[in-house]
mmCIF file of C-alpha atoms in Angstrom:
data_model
loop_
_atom_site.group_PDB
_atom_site.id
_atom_site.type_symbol
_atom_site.label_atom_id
_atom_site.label_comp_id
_atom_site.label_asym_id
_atom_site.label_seq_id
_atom_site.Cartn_x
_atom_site.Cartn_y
_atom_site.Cartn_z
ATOM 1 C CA UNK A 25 67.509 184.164 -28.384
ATOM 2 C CA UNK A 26 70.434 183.147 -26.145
ATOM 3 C CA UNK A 27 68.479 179.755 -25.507
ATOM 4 C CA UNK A 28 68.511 178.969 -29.104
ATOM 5 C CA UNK A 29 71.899 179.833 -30.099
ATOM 6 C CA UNK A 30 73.231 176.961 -26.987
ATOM 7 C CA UNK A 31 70.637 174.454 -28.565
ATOM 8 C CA UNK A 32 72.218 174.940 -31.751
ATOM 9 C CA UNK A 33 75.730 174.575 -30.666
ATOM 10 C CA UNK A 34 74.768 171.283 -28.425
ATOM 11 C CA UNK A 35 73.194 169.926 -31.127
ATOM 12 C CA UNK A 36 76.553 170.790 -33.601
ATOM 13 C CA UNK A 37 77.810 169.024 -31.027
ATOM 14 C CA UNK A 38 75.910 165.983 -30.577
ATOM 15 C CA UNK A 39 76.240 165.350 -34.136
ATOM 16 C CA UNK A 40 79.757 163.978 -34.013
ATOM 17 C CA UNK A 41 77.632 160.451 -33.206
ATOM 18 C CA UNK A 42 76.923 159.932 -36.737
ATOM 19 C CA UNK A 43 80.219 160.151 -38.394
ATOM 20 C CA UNK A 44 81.113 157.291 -41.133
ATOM 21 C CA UNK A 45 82.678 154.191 -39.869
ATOM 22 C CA UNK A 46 85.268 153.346 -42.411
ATOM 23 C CA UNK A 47 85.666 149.490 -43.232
ATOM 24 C CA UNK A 48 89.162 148.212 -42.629
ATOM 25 C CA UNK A 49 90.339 146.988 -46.182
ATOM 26 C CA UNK A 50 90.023 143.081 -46.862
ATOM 27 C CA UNK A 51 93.777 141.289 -46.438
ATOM 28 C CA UNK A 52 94.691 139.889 -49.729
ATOM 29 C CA UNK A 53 94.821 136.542 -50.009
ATOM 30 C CA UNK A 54 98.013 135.012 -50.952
ATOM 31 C CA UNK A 55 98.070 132.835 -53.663
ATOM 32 C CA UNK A 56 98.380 129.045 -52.372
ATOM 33 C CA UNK A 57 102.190 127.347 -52.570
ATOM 34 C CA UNK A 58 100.928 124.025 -53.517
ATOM 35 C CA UNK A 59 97.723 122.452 -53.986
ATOM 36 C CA UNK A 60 96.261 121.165 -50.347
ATOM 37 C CA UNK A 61 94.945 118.125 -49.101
ATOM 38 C CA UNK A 62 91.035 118.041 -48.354
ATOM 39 C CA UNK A 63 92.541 118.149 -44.525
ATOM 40 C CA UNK A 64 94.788 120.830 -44.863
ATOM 41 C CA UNK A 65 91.680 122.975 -46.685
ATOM 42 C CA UNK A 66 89.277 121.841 -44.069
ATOM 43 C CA UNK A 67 91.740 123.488 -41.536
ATOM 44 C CA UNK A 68 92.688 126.518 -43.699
ATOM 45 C CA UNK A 69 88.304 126.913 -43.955
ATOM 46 C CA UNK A 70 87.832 126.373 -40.477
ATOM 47 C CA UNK A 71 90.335 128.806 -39.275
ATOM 48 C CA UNK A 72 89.097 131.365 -41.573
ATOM 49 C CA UNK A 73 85.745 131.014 -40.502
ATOM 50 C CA UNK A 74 86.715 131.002 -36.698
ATOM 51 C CA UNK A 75 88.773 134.369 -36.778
ATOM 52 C CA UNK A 76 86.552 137.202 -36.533
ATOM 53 C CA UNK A 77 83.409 135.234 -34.598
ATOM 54 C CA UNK A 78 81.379 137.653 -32.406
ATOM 55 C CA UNK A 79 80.766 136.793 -29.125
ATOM 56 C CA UNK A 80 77.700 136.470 -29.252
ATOM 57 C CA UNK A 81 76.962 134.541 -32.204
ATOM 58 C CA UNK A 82 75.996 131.402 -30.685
ATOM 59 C CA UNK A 83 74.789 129.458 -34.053
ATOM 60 C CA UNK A 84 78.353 130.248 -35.726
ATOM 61 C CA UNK A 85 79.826 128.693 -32.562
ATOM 62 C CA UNK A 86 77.816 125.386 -32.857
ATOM 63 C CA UNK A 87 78.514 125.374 -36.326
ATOM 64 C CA UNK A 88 81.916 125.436 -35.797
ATOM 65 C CA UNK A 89 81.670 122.670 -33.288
ATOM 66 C CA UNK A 90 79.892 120.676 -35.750
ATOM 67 C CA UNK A 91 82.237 121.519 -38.228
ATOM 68 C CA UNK A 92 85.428 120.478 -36.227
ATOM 69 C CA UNK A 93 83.352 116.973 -35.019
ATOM 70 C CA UNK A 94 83.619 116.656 -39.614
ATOM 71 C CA UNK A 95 87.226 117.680 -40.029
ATOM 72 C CA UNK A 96 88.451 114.749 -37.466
ATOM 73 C CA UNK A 97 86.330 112.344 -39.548
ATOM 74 C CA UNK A 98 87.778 113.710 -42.648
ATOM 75 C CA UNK A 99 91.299 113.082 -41.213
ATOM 76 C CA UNK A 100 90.904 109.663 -40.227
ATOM 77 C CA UNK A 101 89.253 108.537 -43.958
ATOM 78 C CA UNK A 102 91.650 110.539 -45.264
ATOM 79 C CA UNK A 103 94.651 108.727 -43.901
ATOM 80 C CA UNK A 104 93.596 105.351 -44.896
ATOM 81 C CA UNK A 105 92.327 106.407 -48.299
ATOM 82 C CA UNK A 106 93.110 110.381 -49.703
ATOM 83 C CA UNK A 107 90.981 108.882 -52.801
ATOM 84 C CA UNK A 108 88.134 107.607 -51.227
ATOM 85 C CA UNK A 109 84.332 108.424 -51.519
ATOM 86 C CA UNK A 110 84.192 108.969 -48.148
ATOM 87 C CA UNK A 111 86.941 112.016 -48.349
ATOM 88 C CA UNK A 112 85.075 114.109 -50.991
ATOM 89 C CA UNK A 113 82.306 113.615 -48.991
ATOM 90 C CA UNK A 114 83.132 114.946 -45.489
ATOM 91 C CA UNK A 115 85.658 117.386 -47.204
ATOM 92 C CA UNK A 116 82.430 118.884 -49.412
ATOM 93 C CA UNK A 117 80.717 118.600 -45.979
ATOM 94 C CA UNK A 118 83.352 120.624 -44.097
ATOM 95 C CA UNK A 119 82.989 122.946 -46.986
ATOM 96 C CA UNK A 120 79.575 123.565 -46.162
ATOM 97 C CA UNK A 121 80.217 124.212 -42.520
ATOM 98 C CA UNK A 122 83.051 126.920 -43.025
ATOM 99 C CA UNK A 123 80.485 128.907 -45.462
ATOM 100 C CA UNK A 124 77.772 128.286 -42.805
ATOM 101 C CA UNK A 125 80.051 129.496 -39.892
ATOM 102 C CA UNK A 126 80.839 132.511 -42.179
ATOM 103 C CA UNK A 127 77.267 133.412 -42.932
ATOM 104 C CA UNK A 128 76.138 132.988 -39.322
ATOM 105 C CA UNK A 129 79.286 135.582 -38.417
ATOM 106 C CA UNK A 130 78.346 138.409 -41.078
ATOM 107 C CA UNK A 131 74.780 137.820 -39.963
ATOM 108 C CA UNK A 132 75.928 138.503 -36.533
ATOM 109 C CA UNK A 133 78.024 141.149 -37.292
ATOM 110 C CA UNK A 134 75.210 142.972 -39.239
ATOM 111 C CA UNK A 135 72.627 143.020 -36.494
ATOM 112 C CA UNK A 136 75.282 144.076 -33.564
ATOM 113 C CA UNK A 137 76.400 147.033 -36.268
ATOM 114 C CA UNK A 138 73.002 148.006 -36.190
ATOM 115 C CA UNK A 139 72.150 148.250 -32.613
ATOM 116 C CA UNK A 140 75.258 150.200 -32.444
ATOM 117 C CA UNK A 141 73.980 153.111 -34.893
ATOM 118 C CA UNK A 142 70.399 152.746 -32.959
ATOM 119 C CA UNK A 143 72.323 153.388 -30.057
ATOM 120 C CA UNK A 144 74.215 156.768 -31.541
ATOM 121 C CA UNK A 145 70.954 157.906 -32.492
ATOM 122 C CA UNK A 146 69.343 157.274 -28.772
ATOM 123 C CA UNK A 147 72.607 159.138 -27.750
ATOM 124 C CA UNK A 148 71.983 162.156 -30.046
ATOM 125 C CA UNK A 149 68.318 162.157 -29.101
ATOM 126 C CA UNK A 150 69.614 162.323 -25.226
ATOM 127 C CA UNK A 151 72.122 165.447 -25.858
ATOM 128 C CA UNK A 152 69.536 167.207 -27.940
ATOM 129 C CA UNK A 153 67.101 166.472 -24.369
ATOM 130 C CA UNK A 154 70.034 168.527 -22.567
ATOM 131 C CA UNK A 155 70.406 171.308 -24.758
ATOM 132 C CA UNK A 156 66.852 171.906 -24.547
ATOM 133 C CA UNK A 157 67.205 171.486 -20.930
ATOM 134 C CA UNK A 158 69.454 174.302 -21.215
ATOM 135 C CA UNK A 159 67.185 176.618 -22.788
ATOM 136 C CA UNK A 160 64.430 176.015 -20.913
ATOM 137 C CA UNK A 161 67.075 176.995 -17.941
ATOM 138 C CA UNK A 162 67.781 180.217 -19.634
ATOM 139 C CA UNK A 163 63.876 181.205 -20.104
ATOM 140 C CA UNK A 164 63.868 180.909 -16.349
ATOM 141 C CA UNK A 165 66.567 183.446 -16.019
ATOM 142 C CA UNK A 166 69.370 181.127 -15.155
ATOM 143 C CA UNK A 167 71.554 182.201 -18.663
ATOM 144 C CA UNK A 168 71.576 185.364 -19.875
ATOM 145 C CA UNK A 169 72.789 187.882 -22.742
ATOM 146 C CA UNK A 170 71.992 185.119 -25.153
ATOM 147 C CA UNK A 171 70.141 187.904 -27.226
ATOM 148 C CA UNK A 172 73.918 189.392 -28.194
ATOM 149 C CA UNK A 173 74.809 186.152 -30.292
ATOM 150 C CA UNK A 174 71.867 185.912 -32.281
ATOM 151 C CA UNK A 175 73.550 186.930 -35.578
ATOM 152 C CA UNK A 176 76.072 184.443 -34.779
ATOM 153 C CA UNK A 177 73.528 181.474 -33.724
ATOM 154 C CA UNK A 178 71.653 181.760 -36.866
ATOM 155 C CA UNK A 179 74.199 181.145 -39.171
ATOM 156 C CA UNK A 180 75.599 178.659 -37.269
ATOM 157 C CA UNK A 181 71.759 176.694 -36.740
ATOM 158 C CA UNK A 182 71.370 176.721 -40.536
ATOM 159 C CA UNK A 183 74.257 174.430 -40.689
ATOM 160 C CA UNK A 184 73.787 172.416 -38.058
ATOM 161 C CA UNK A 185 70.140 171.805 -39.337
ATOM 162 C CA UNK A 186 72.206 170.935 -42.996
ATOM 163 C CA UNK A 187 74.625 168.458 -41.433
ATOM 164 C CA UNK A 188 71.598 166.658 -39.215
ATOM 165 C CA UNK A 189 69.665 166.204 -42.453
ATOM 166 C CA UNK A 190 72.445 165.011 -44.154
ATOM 167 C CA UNK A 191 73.219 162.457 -41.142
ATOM 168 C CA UNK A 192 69.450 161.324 -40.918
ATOM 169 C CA UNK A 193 69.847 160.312 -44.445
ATOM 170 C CA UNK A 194 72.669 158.855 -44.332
ATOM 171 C CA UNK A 195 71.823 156.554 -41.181
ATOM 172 C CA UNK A 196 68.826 155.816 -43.057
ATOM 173 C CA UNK A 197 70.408 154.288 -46.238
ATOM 174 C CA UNK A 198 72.948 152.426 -44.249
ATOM 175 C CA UNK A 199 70.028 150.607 -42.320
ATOM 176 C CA UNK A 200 68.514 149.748 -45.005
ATOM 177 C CA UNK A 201 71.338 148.377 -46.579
ATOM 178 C CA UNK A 202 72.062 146.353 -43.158
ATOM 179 C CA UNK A 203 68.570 144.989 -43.136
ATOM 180 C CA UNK A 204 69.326 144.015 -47.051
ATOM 181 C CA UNK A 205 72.396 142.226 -45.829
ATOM 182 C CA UNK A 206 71.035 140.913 -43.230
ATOM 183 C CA UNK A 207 68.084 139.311 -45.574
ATOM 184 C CA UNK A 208 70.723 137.708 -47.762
ATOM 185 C CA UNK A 209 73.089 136.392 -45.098
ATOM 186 C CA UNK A 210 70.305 134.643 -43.571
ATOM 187 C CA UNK A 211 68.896 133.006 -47.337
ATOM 188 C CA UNK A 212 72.862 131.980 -47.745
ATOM 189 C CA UNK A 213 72.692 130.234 -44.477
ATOM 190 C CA UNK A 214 69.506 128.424 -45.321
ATOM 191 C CA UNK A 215 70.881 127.426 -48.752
ATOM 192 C CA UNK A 216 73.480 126.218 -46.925
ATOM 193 C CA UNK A 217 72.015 124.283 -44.050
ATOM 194 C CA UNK A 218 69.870 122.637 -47.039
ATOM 195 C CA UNK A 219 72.720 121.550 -48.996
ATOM 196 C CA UNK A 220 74.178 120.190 -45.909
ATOM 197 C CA UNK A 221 70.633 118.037 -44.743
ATOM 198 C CA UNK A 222 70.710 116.827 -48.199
ATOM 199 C CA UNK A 223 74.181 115.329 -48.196
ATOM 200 C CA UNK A 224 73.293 113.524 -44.938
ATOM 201 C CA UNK A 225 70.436 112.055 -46.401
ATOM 202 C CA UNK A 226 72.748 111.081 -49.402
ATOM 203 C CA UNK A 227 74.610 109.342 -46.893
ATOM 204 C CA UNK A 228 71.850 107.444 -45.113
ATOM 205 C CA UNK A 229 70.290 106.256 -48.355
ATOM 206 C CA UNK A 230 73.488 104.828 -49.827
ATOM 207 C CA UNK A 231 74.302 103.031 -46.325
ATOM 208 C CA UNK A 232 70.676 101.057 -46.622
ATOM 209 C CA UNK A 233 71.723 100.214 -50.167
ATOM 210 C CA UNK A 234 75.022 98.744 -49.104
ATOM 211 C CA UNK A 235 73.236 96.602 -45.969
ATOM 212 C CA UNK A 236 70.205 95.534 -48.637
ATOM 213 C CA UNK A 237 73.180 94.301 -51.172
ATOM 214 C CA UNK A 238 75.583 92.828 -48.183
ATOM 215 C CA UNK A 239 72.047 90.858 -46.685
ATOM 216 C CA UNK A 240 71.478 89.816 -50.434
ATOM 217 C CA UNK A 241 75.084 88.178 -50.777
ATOM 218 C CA UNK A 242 74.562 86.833 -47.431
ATOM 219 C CA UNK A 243 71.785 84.899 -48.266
ATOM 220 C CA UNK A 244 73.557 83.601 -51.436
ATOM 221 C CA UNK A 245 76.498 82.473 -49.379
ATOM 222 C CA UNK A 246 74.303 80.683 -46.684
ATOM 223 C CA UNK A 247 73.827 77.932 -49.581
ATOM 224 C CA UNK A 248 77.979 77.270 -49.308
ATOM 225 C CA UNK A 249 76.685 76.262 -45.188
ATOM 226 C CA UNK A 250 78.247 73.276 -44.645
ATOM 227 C CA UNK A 251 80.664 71.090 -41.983
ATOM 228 C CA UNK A 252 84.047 72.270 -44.337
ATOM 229 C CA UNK A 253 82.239 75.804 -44.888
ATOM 230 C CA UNK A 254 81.034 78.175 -41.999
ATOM 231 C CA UNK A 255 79.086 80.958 -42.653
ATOM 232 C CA UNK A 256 78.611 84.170 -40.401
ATOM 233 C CA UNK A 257 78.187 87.895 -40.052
ATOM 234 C CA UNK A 258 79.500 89.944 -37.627
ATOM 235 C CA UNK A 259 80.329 94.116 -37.604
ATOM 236 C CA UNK A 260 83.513 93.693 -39.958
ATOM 237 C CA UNK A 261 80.680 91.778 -42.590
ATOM 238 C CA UNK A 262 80.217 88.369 -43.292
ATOM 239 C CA UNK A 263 82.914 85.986 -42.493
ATOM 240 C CA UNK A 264 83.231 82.756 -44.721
ATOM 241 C CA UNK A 265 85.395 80.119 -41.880
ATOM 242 C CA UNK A 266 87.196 77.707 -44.417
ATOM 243 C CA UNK A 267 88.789 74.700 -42.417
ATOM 244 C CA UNK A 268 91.910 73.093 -43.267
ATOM 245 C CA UNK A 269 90.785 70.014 -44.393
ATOM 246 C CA UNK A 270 90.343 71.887 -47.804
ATOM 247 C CA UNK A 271 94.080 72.247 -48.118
ATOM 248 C CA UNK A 272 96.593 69.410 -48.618
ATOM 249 C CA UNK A 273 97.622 68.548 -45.127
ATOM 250 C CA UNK A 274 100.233 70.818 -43.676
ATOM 251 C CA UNK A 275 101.030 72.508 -47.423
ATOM 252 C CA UNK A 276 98.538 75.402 -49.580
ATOM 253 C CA UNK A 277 97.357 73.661 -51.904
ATOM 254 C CA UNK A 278 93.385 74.046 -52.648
ATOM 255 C CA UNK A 279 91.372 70.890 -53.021
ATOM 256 C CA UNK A 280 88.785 70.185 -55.537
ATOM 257 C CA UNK A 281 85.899 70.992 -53.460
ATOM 258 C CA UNK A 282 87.524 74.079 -51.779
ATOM 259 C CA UNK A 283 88.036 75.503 -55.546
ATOM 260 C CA UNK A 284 84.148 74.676 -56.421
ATOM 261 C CA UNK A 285 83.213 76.914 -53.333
ATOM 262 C CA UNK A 286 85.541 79.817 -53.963
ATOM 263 C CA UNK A 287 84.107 79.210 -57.636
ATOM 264 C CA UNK A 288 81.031 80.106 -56.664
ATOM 265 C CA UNK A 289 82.046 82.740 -54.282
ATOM 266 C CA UNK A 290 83.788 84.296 -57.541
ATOM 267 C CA UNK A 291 80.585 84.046 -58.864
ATOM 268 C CA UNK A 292 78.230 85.992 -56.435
ATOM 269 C CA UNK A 293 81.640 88.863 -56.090
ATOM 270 C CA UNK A 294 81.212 89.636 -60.051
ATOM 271 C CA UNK A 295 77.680 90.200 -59.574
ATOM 272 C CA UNK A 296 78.136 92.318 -56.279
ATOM 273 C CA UNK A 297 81.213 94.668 -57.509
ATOM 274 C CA UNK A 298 80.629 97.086 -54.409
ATOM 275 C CA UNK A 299 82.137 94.106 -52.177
ATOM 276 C CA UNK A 300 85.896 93.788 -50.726
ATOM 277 C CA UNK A 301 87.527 90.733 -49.417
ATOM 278 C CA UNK A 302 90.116 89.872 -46.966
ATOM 279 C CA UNK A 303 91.481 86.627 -46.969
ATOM 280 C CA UNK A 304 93.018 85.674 -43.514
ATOM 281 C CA UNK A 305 94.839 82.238 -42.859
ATOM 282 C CA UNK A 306 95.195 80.922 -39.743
ATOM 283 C CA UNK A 307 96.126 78.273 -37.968
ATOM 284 C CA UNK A 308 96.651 76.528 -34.470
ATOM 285 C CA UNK A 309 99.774 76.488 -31.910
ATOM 286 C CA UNK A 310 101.153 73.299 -33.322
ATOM 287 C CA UNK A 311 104.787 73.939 -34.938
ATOM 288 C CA UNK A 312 106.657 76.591 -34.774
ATOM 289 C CA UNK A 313 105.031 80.212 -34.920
ATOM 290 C CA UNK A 314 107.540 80.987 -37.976
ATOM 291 C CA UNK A 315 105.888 77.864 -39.859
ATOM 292 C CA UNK A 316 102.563 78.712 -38.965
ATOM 293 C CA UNK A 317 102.928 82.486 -40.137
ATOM 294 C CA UNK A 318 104.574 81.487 -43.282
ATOM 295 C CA UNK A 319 102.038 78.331 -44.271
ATOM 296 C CA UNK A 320 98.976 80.649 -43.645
ATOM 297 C CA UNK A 321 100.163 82.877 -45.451
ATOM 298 C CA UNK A 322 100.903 80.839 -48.759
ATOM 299 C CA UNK A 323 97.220 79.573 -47.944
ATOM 300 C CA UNK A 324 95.572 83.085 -47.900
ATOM 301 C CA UNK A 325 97.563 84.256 -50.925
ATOM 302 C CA UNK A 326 96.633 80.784 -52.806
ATOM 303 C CA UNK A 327 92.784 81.614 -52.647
ATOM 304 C CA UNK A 328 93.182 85.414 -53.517
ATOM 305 C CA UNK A 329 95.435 83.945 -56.812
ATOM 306 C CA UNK A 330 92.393 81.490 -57.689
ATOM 307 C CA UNK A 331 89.665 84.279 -56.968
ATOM 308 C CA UNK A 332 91.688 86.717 -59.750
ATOM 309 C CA UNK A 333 91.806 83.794 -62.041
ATOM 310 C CA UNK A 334 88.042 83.453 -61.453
ATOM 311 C CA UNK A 335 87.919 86.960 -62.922
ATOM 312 C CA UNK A 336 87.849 89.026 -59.674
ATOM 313 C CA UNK A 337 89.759 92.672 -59.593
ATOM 314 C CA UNK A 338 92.901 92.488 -57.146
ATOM 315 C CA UNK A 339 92.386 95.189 -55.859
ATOM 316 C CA UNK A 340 88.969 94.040 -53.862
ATOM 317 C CA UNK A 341 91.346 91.183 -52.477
ATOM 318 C CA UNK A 342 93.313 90.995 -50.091
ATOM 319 C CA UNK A 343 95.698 88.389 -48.631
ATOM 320 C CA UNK A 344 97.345 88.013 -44.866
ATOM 321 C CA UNK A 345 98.526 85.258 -43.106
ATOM 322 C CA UNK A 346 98.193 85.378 -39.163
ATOM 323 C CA UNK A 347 99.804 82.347 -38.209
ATOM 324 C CA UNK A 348 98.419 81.409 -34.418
ATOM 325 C CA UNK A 349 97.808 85.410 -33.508
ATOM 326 C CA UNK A 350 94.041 85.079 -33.556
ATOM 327 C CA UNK A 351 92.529 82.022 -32.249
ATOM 328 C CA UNK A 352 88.505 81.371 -32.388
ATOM 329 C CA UNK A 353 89.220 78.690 -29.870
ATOM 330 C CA UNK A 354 91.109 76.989 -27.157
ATOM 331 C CA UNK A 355 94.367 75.179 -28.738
ATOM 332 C CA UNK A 356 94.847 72.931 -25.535
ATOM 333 C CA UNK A 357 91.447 70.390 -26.998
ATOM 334 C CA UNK A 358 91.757 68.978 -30.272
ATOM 335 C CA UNK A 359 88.726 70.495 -31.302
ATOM 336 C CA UNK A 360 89.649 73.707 -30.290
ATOM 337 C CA UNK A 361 92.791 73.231 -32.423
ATOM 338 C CA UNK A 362 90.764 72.075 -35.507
ATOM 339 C CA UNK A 363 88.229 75.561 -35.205
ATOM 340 C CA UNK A 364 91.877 77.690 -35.499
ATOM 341 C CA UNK A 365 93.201 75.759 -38.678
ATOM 342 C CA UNK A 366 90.895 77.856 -41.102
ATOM 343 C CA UNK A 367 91.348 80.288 -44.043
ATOM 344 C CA UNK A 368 88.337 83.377 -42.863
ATOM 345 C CA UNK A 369 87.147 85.422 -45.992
ATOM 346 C CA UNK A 370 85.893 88.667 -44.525
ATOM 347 C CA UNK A 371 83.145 89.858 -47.175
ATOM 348 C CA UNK A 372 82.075 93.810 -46.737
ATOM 349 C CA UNK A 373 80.688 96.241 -48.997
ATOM 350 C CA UNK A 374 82.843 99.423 -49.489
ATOM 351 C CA UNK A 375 80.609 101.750 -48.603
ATOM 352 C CA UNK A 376 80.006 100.000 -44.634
ATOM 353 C CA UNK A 377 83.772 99.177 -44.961
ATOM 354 C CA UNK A 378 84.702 103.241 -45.337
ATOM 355 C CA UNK A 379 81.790 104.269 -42.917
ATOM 356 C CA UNK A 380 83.646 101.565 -40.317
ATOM 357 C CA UNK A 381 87.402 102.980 -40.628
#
């Protein structure tokens, strides 16, 4: 009798292991000053995301990697254009990533809660072992006068059976609300990693368009070809070399045939309204590098001012003069000098020209 009344009080005992974890309450959020930049909510995401990583979720931890490799992309198209394509892109992209960081987290979170509570329960099961150690101690004589607490023990095992129901139960449902969770973080981060594969092939297929439309206007322009008119393609996109002899010597005045080839340049830009152009004069080391600067200029902002009156947008021009700063060839030969008196018109379609920056 003795021998029961211990393994009833050990097992009182060992029941402390199951007691309710309570949940720390959720910080509120404080409402938002101002309305952020896609950079500064990348970064406010990210760092959310990254607080309360366990360590050892190892997917959340690549994620985040990936997701950092997005928000340094996002800040460099996002300081040369806050409006671009490119930005809502890699800021709906970083987007992804925080929620997929998140959902790898909880997921984490979920399974090392529930070794935890399987661990409790292998504890409980091991002090339950000892009482009944115990007892079987006492049979052999080694405790006595257990028989004068019977009264006592019964009451007392009644309960303790009570509260170890109630705790089986309760273990029960809160695994099987784990497992739940567990279910529906990892359908979240599938969604997500779908929704994220989908946007890269987005991506992909709208850089083949742009190279299938550039090599289209390429081909057009190879018809300008000729000893006045150089055409090329290089990685900032196809480079149209005018030379000087277009222009009234040493002034910026267009000649006839220069206007019928930026007439027809006009021509294939209105059909190809994706494309951007940068007009760069240039010119040798002849003169003065004030002169130089200041005629190539007037030269490059004389063709974007006949291009708009050929019906092309200004804002896919535009215009800079670079004087003698970036010679094609050697200004000591006469040819040499001849190759750096030009007027380049650097073609590119947006998308390739975003992807580039």
């Amino acid at each position: 009798m003795k021998s029961k009344n211990l393994f009833l009080i050990g097992a009182l005992a060992a029941s402390v292991c199951f007691a309710a974890e309570e949940t720390a309450p959720e910080a509120a959020t404080e409402p938002a000053a101002k309305q952020p930049s896609p950079v500064e909510a990348c970064k406010t995401a990210l760092d959310n995301a990254a607080k309360d990583i366990p360590e050892n979720a190892i997917s959340a931890k690549y994620s985040l990697a990936g997701a950092k490799a997005t928000l340094s992309n996002l800040e460099v198209a996002y300081k040369d254009d806050p409006e671009s394509e490119k930005v809502k892109s890699l800021s709906a992209k970083c987007d992804t990533y925080a929620k997929i960081v998140t959902a790898q987290s909880e997921t984490q979170k979920l399974r090392n809660h529930t070794a935890e509570n399987w661990e409790k329960r292998a504890a409980t099961a091991r002090s339950i072992e000892a009482i009944q150690e115990q007892i079987n101690q006492a049979r052999s004589g080694k405790v006595n006068d257990l028989e004068a607490e019977k009264a006592k023990m019964k009451d007392q095992e009644a309960r303790l059976q009570a509260e170890m129901q109630q705790n089986q139960e309760k273990f029960l449902a809160e695994a099987a609300a784990q497992e739940a969770a567990l279910k529906a973080a990892g359908e979240r981060e599938a969604e997500l990693q779908k929704k994220l594969a989908e946007e890269q092939k987005a991506l992909a297929e709208e850089r083949a368009k742009a190279e299938a439309r550039q090599q289209e206007a390429m081909n057009k322009l190879n018809e300008l070809q000729s000893q006045m008119i150089q055409v090329s393609k290089d990685a900032r996109g196809i480079i149209l070399s005018m030379s000087d002899i277009l222009f009234a010597v040493n002034k910026a005045d267009l000649k006839a045939d220069l206007k019928t080839s930026l007439a027809k340049v006009a021509g294939i830009l209105s059909v190809y309204q994706q494309f951007n152009v940068s007009i760069e004069g240039n010119t040798d080391n002849t003169g003065s590098a004030e002169h130089n600067m200041k005629l190539s200029q007037q030269r490059a902002d004389n063709v974007k001012a006949f291009l708009v009156e050929q019906g092309i947008a200004e804002d896919r021009l535009t215009a800079k003069g670079l004087g003698m700063t970036m010679p094609v060839a050697d200004n000591s030969s006469k040819e040499g000098r001849q190759k750096n008196r030009r007027v380049d018109l650097v073609i590119q379609d947006k998308a390739l020209q975003q992807e580039a920056k």
